[in-house]
Short mmCIF file of C-alpha atoms in Angstrom, two decimals:
data_model
loop_
_atom_site.label_atom_id
_atom_site.label_comp_id
_atom_site.label_asym_id
_atom_site.label_seq_id
_atom_site.Cartn_x
_atom_site.Cartn_y
_atom_site.Cartn_z
CA UNK A 20 80.96 -35.12 46.13
CA UNK A 21 79.45 -36.03 42.77
CA UNK A 22 76.97 -38.34 44.54
CA UNK A 23 75.83 -35.48 46.78
CA UNK A 24 75.25 -33.25 43.73
CA UNK A 25 73.26 -35.94 41.97
CA UNK A 26 71.07 -36.43 45.08
CA UNK A 27 70.56 -32.68 45.30
CA UNK A 28 69.59 -32.33 41.63
CA UNK A 29 67.22 -35.28 41.88
CA UNK A 30 65.52 -33.68 44.87
CA UNK A 31 65.04 -30.44 43.01
CA UNK A 32 63.45 -32.22 39.98
CA UNK A 33 61.22 -34.22 42.35
CA UNK A 34 59.97 -31.09 44.11
CA UNK A 35 59.41 -29.36 40.74
CA UNK A 36 57.32 -32.27 39.45
CA UNK A 37 55.28 -32.32 42.63
CA UNK A 38 54.64 -28.62 42.35
CA UNK A 39 53.29 -29.04 38.79
CA UNK A 40 50.95 -31.83 39.83
CA UNK A 41 49.53 -29.70 42.63
CA UNK A 42 48.71 -26.72 40.34
CA UNK A 43 44.89 -26.38 39.94
CA UNK A 44 43.44 -27.28 36.57
CA UNK A 45 42.02 -24.08 34.98
CA UNK A 46 38.24 -24.07 34.49
CA UNK A 47 37.38 -23.63 30.80
CA UNK A 48 35.37 -20.51 29.95
CA UNK A 49 32.09 -21.44 28.25
CA UNK A 50 31.63 -19.89 24.82
CA UNK A 51 29.42 -16.81 24.62
CA UNK A 52 26.13 -17.60 22.91
CA UNK A 53 23.73 -15.08 21.34
CA UNK A 54 20.08 -16.00 21.73
CA UNK A 55 18.41 -16.55 18.35
CA UNK A 56 16.38 -13.68 16.94
CA UNK A 57 12.72 -14.64 16.98
CA UNK A 58 11.07 -13.53 13.74
CA UNK A 59 7.30 -13.41 13.80
CA UNK A 60 6.01 -14.74 10.47
CA UNK A 61 4.04 -12.18 8.48
CA UNK A 62 0.32 -12.97 8.43
CA UNK A 63 -1.68 -11.15 5.73
CA UNK A 64 -4.96 -9.50 6.63
CA UNK A 65 -7.59 -11.02 4.34
CA UNK A 66 -10.57 -9.29 5.91
CA UNK A 67 -12.93 -7.16 3.80
CA UNK A 68 -11.50 -3.66 3.37
CA UNK A 69 -12.94 -0.17 3.01
CA UNK A 70 -10.04 1.94 1.74
CA UNK A 71 -9.80 5.71 1.36
CA UNK A 72 -7.06 8.05 0.16
CA UNK A 73 -6.51 11.56 1.55
CA UNK A 74 -4.29 13.98 -0.40
CA UNK A 75 -1.87 16.27 1.37
CA UNK A 76 -3.29 19.31 -0.42
CA UNK A 77 -6.64 18.94 1.38
CA UNK A 78 -7.28 20.04 4.97
CA UNK A 79 -8.66 17.02 6.89
CA UNK A 80 -9.87 18.97 9.92
CA UNK A 81 -13.47 19.18 8.65
CA UNK A 82 -13.96 15.40 8.51
CA UNK A 83 -15.96 14.14 11.52
CA UNK A 84 -14.76 11.16 13.54
CA UNK A 85 -17.73 9.06 12.44
CA UNK A 86 -16.31 9.01 8.90
CA UNK A 87 -13.12 7.28 10.14
CA UNK A 88 -15.33 4.56 11.59
CA UNK A 89 -16.64 3.90 8.08
CA UNK A 90 -13.22 2.84 6.72
CA UNK A 91 -10.64 0.19 7.55
CA UNK A 92 -7.60 1.65 5.74
CA UNK A 93 -6.50 5.23 5.10
CA UNK A 94 -3.64 6.32 2.84
CA UNK A 95 -1.96 9.70 2.95
CA UNK A 96 -1.27 10.80 -0.63
CA UNK A 97 1.51 11.23 -1.49
CA UNK A 98 5.14 10.56 -0.70
CA UNK A 99 6.90 11.37 -3.98
CA UNK A 100 9.77 9.54 -5.62
CA UNK A 101 12.67 11.92 -6.21
CA UNK A 102 13.08 13.04 -9.86
CA UNK A 103 16.84 12.49 -9.47
CA UNK A 104 16.01 8.78 -9.96
CA UNK A 105 18.59 7.67 -7.39
CA UNK A 106 15.97 5.94 -5.24
CA UNK A 107 15.53 8.75 -2.75
CA UNK A 108 12.18 10.31 -1.88
CA UNK A 109 11.06 13.92 -1.52
CA UNK A 110 10.46 14.97 2.08
CA UNK A 111 6.94 16.03 3.01
CA UNK A 112 6.42 19.77 3.30
CA UNK A 113 5.62 21.33 6.68
CA UNK A 114 1.92 21.48 5.76
CA UNK A 115 1.92 17.89 4.50
CA UNK A 116 3.69 16.68 7.65
CA UNK A 117 1.13 18.42 9.84
CA UNK A 118 -1.77 16.84 7.96
CA UNK A 119 -0.02 13.47 7.84
CA UNK A 120 0.36 13.46 11.63
CA UNK A 121 -3.23 14.64 12.12
CA UNK A 122 -4.55 11.79 9.99
CA UNK A 123 -2.26 9.26 11.65
CA UNK A 124 -3.62 10.22 15.05
CA UNK A 125 -7.23 10.07 13.84
CA UNK A 126 -6.64 6.68 12.23
CA UNK A 127 -5.10 5.27 15.40
CA UNK A 128 -7.91 6.63 17.57
CA UNK A 129 -10.50 4.95 15.34
CA UNK A 130 -8.71 1.62 14.78
CA UNK A 131 -7.99 2.40 11.13
CA UNK A 132 -4.82 1.09 9.47
CA UNK A 133 -2.78 4.03 8.21
CA UNK A 134 -0.30 4.04 5.35
CA UNK A 135 1.54 6.21 2.88
CA UNK A 136 0.91 6.15 -0.87
CA UNK A 137 3.95 6.63 -3.11
CA UNK A 138 3.67 8.53 -6.38
CA UNK A 139 5.80 10.21 -9.02
CA UNK A 140 6.46 10.48 -12.72
CA UNK A 141 6.12 7.22 -14.62
CA UNK A 142 9.51 7.71 -16.25
CA UNK A 143 11.24 8.09 -12.87
CA UNK A 144 9.65 4.91 -11.53
CA UNK A 145 10.79 3.08 -14.66
CA UNK A 146 14.36 4.40 -14.37
CA UNK A 147 14.69 3.50 -10.68
CA UNK A 148 13.16 0.04 -11.10
CA UNK A 149 15.54 -0.70 -13.97
CA UNK A 150 18.67 -0.03 -11.87
CA UNK A 151 19.50 -2.56 -9.14
CA UNK A 152 21.30 -0.04 -6.92
CA UNK A 153 18.64 2.66 -7.23
CA UNK A 154 15.88 0.09 -6.78
CA UNK A 155 17.37 -1.22 -3.52
CA UNK A 156 17.96 2.33 -2.32
CA UNK A 157 14.33 3.15 -3.09
CA UNK A 158 13.08 0.12 -1.19
CA UNK A 159 15.24 0.98 1.82
CA UNK A 160 14.05 4.59 1.85
CA UNK A 161 10.41 3.58 1.68
CA UNK A 162 10.69 0.93 4.37
CA UNK A 163 12.61 3.32 6.63
CA UNK A 164 9.88 5.93 6.21
CA UNK A 165 7.19 3.43 7.19
CA UNK A 166 9.19 2.20 10.19
CA UNK A 167 10.28 5.63 11.40
CA UNK A 168 6.77 7.03 11.15
CA UNK A 169 5.27 4.05 12.93
CA UNK A 170 2.59 3.45 10.28
CA UNK A 171 1.02 0.21 9.10
CA UNK A 172 1.96 -0.07 5.46
CA UNK A 173 2.61 1.39 2.04
CA UNK A 174 0.73 1.76 -1.23
CA UNK A 175 2.61 1.84 -4.54
CA UNK A 176 0.95 4.22 -7.01
CA UNK A 177 3.14 3.81 -10.09
CA UNK A 178 0.90 4.98 -12.94
CA UNK A 179 1.75 2.84 -14.80
CA UNK A 180 4.31 0.10 -15.43
CA UNK A 181 4.24 -0.68 -19.14
CA UNK A 182 4.98 -3.38 -21.67
CA UNK A 183 6.82 -2.74 -24.92
CA UNK A 184 3.64 -2.17 -26.93
CA UNK A 185 -0.15 -2.37 -26.78
CA UNK A 186 -0.02 -5.95 -28.07
CA UNK A 187 2.76 -7.19 -25.76
CA UNK A 188 1.42 -9.52 -23.05
CA UNK A 189 4.80 -10.06 -21.37
CA UNK A 190 4.86 -8.40 -17.94
CA UNK A 191 7.15 -5.60 -16.82
CA UNK A 192 9.95 -7.50 -15.08
CA UNK A 193 11.30 -4.40 -13.35
CA UNK A 194 7.95 -3.82 -11.67
CA UNK A 195 8.02 -7.43 -10.50
CA UNK A 196 11.52 -7.02 -9.05
CA UNK A 197 10.59 -3.79 -7.27
CA UNK A 198 7.44 -5.21 -5.70
CA UNK A 199 9.23 -8.42 -4.71
CA UNK A 200 12.01 -6.54 -2.90
CA UNK A 201 9.62 -4.05 -1.32
CA UNK A 202 7.27 -6.79 -0.16
CA UNK A 203 10.07 -8.79 1.44
CA UNK A 204 11.33 -5.84 3.47
CA UNK A 205 7.90 -4.58 4.50
CA UNK A 206 6.62 -8.01 5.48
CA UNK A 207 9.84 -8.64 7.41
CA UNK A 208 8.81 -5.66 9.54
CA UNK A 209 5.16 -6.76 9.72
CA UNK A 210 4.01 -3.97 7.38
CA UNK A 211 1.56 -4.43 4.49
CA UNK A 212 1.98 -3.56 0.81
CA UNK A 213 -0.79 -2.53 -1.58
CA UNK A 214 -0.75 -1.19 -5.11
CA UNK A 215 -2.97 1.17 -7.09
CA UNK A 216 -3.45 -0.22 -10.59
CA UNK A 217 -5.09 0.49 -13.94
CA UNK A 218 -8.71 -0.55 -14.55
CA UNK A 219 -7.41 -2.53 -17.51
CA UNK A 220 -10.44 -1.85 -19.70
CA UNK A 221 -8.56 -0.13 -22.53
CA UNK A 222 -6.08 -1.61 -24.98
CA UNK A 223 -2.79 -0.02 -23.88
CA UNK A 224 0.85 -0.74 -23.09
CA UNK A 225 0.10 -0.92 -19.36
CA UNK A 226 -2.72 -3.45 -19.50
CA UNK A 227 -0.56 -6.58 -19.17
CA UNK A 228 2.39 -5.13 -17.26
CA UNK A 229 1.62 -6.76 -13.91
CA UNK A 230 2.73 -10.38 -13.76
CA UNK A 231 0.74 -13.02 -11.90
CA UNK A 232 3.89 -13.53 -9.83
CA UNK A 233 3.29 -10.12 -8.23
CA UNK A 234 0.04 -11.30 -6.65
CA UNK A 235 1.97 -13.20 -3.98
CA UNK A 236 3.97 -10.11 -3.01
CA UNK A 237 1.16 -7.55 -2.72
CA UNK A 238 -1.46 -7.75 0.03
CA UNK A 239 -4.19 -6.07 -2.02
CA UNK A 240 -4.68 -4.12 -5.25
CA UNK A 241 -6.71 -0.91 -5.42
CA UNK A 242 -8.22 -1.05 -8.92
CA UNK A 243 -8.84 2.50 -10.13
CA UNK A 244 -12.13 2.03 -11.97
CA UNK A 245 -12.75 5.66 -12.92
CA UNK A 246 -11.67 8.42 -15.35
CA UNK A 247 -13.22 6.43 -18.18
CA UNK A 248 -15.67 8.91 -19.71
CA UNK A 249 -17.24 7.56 -22.88
CA UNK A 250 -16.58 3.91 -22.06
CA UNK A 251 -20.29 3.25 -21.62
CA UNK A 252 -22.24 4.60 -24.61
CA UNK A 253 -25.44 4.44 -22.55
CA UNK A 254 -23.86 6.85 -20.04
CA UNK A 255 -21.20 8.70 -22.03
CA UNK A 256 -20.65 11.37 -19.36
CA UNK A 257 -20.31 8.87 -16.50
CA UNK A 258 -16.56 8.39 -16.11
CA UNK A 259 -17.08 5.43 -13.73
CA UNK A 260 -20.11 3.55 -14.97
CA UNK A 261 -21.22 0.22 -13.54
CA UNK A 262 -20.52 -1.34 -16.94
CA UNK A 263 -16.89 -0.16 -16.75
CA UNK A 264 -16.54 -1.59 -13.24
CA UNK A 265 -17.87 -4.97 -14.36
CA UNK A 266 -15.51 -5.01 -17.34
CA UNK A 267 -12.55 -4.12 -15.10
CA UNK A 268 -13.32 -6.92 -12.65
CA UNK A 269 -13.79 -9.37 -15.52
CA UNK A 270 -10.35 -8.44 -16.80
CA UNK A 271 -8.51 -8.69 -13.48
CA UNK A 272 -10.38 -11.57 -11.88
CA UNK A 273 -11.03 -13.67 -14.97
CA UNK A 274 -8.50 -12.82 -17.69
CA UNK A 275 -5.60 -12.06 -15.33
CA UNK A 276 -6.68 -14.50 -12.58
CA UNK A 277 -6.14 -12.09 -9.69
CA UNK A 278 -7.22 -13.74 -6.40
CA UNK A 279 -10.50 -12.41 -5.05
CA UNK A 280 -8.98 -11.69 -1.63
CA UNK A 281 -6.46 -9.33 -3.26
CA UNK A 282 -9.01 -7.34 -5.30
CA UNK A 283 -10.36 -3.97 -4.15
CA UNK A 284 -13.03 -2.22 -6.24
CA UNK A 285 -12.18 1.47 -6.70
CA UNK A 286 -14.85 4.21 -6.98
CA UNK A 287 -14.68 8.00 -7.36
CA UNK A 288 -16.14 10.66 -5.08
CA UNK A 289 -16.02 13.32 -7.80
CA UNK A 290 -17.57 14.19 -11.12
CA UNK A 291 -16.02 14.96 -14.49
CA UNK A 292 -17.20 17.04 -17.42
CA UNK A 293 -16.93 16.21 -21.12
CA UNK A 294 -13.74 18.31 -21.25
CA UNK A 295 -12.17 16.46 -18.32
CA UNK A 296 -12.60 19.11 -15.64
CA UNK A 297 -13.34 17.76 -12.15
CA UNK A 298 -15.60 18.73 -9.28
CA UNK A 299 -15.93 17.11 -5.85
CA UNK A 300 -19.06 15.18 -4.99
CA UNK A 301 -19.55 17.51 -2.00
CA UNK A 302 -19.48 20.53 -4.31
CA UNK A 303 -21.98 18.84 -6.62
CA UNK A 304 -24.40 18.20 -3.77
CA UNK A 305 -24.03 21.73 -2.45
CA UNK A 306 -24.98 23.11 -5.86
CA UNK A 307 -28.64 23.94 -6.36
CA UNK A 308 -30.89 21.15 -7.67
CA UNK A 309 -28.18 18.47 -7.59
CA UNK A 310 -29.64 15.06 -6.84
CA UNK A 311 -27.59 12.48 -4.89
CA UNK A 312 -29.59 9.69 -6.52
CA UNK A 313 -28.60 10.33 -10.14
CA UNK A 314 -25.30 10.19 -12.03
CA UNK A 315 -25.35 13.52 -13.90
CA UNK A 316 -25.64 17.06 -12.58
CA UNK A 317 -25.20 20.53 -14.06
CA UNK A 318 -23.30 23.19 -12.13
CA UNK A 319 -22.86 26.71 -13.54
CA UNK A 320 -23.91 25.47 -16.95
CA UNK A 321 -21.45 22.55 -17.01
CA UNK A 322 -22.69 18.94 -16.92
CA UNK A 323 -20.76 16.46 -14.79
CA UNK A 324 -20.98 12.70 -14.67
CA UNK A 325 -20.45 11.02 -11.30
CA UNK A 326 -21.61 8.12 -9.12
CA UNK A 327 -24.75 8.82 -7.09
CA UNK A 328 -25.95 6.84 -4.10
CA UNK A 329 -27.76 4.06 -6.06
CA UNK A 330 -24.67 3.39 -8.19
CA UNK A 331 -22.38 3.38 -5.16
CA UNK A 332 -24.67 0.90 -3.41
CA UNK A 333 -24.75 -1.26 -6.52
CA UNK A 334 -20.94 -1.24 -6.66
CA UNK A 335 -20.64 -1.95 -2.93
CA UNK A 336 -22.78 -5.03 -3.42
CA UNK A 337 -20.61 -6.08 -6.37
CA UNK A 338 -17.50 -5.60 -4.23
CA UNK A 339 -19.05 -7.78 -1.54
CA UNK A 340 -19.81 -10.54 -4.02
CA UNK A 341 -16.77 -10.50 -6.27
CA UNK A 342 -13.97 -8.69 -4.40
CA UNK A 343 -12.57 -8.25 -0.94
CA UNK A 344 -13.12 -4.55 -0.49
CA UNK A 345 -14.04 -1.16 -1.89
CA UNK A 346 -11.80 1.90 -2.30
CA UNK A 347 -12.62 5.62 -2.49
CA UNK A 348 -10.73 8.46 -4.14
CA UNK A 349 -10.89 10.47 -2.07
CA UNK A 350 -11.89 10.90 1.59
CA UNK A 351 -12.19 14.69 1.61
CA UNK A 352 -14.47 14.91 -1.45
CA UNK A 353 -17.43 13.28 0.27
CA UNK A 354 -20.32 14.94 2.09
CA UNK A 355 -20.74 14.40 5.82
CA UNK A 356 -24.51 13.98 6.00
CA UNK A 357 -27.13 11.54 4.73
CA UNK A 358 -25.91 12.03 1.14
CA UNK A 359 -22.44 10.62 1.94
CA UNK A 360 -21.27 8.04 -0.59
CA UNK A 361 -19.02 6.32 1.94
CA UNK A 362 -22.00 6.03 4.28
CA UNK A 363 -24.11 4.62 1.45
CA UNK A 364 -21.49 1.94 0.76
CA UNK A 365 -21.31 1.01 4.44
CA UNK A 366 -25.09 0.77 4.65
CA UNK A 367 -25.19 -1.53 1.64
CA UNK A 368 -22.41 -3.67 3.10
CA UNK A 369 -24.19 -3.84 6.45
CA UNK A 370 -21.17 -2.48 8.34
CA UNK A 371 -21.62 -0.91 11.78
CA UNK A 372 -20.16 2.55 12.31
#
């Protein structure tokens, strides 16, 4: 009996082992792979630029399409940094949004790169840039605005980062950190970064605030070579004399070693009186007996210094020789006929429009 049980148990174990050998071997599931994200390297645009700003307080509807063909870059001015200093920005008003969208459409239709210029109180910029959390929040808000609006880039108009004193030549490190972070995020999204900067012709605490390190982060610098009445004793009323422009370029290109391809020569399309009051170039030309070929005109008994056509042409030639562009403040202050200063610059540069 015991032998029969042993034979029976052996048969059961044999059948069990055979069953295991006949079980199919499971096919291993290949690991899930995510295709690598292809990042297109940012390539800076080093072509010659004709830049114009357009403020939100001015109606752009009267500017003819031919004027857009005379520029390469257009900035809406301004998106404002929030006074709360937490890195947020102030939303555009309904009127500003309408004008912003109008200009964006015009720029696109005329192959003009369109951007937003960021402005606010100097103290708020300084506070935000000094705080790592607020600075990152600010960068994110600006980049999100550019991306969400589908525009080409951003202009930083912090007037002005400063050093500790008028004799301090050490740069403002917080400005460097802000521009480095902003540049990285914008360039990652194939958007450009520019900056509006001081003419640098006066001894001040902002003259040496921009470090040479910043040059690599910013695509181009719009040098504001105006509002300097009295700088040139030969033309005391001219707030943007040719002498001042030369001195500004000598400072930035020679003393501060800014690369030529990053330098944009800024000119005004407005006049200023000895008391600092302003008048648009268009208003000057509309006034009786105003001559587009001189740099001083009297309107209602008040003398204004400005840049006439010969000076603008002279500066355009200087920009062609020493810089990589010319900038106008601002688009809506110009005339739209043969006296146009933007037209005069284009003619001197030999640009088709």
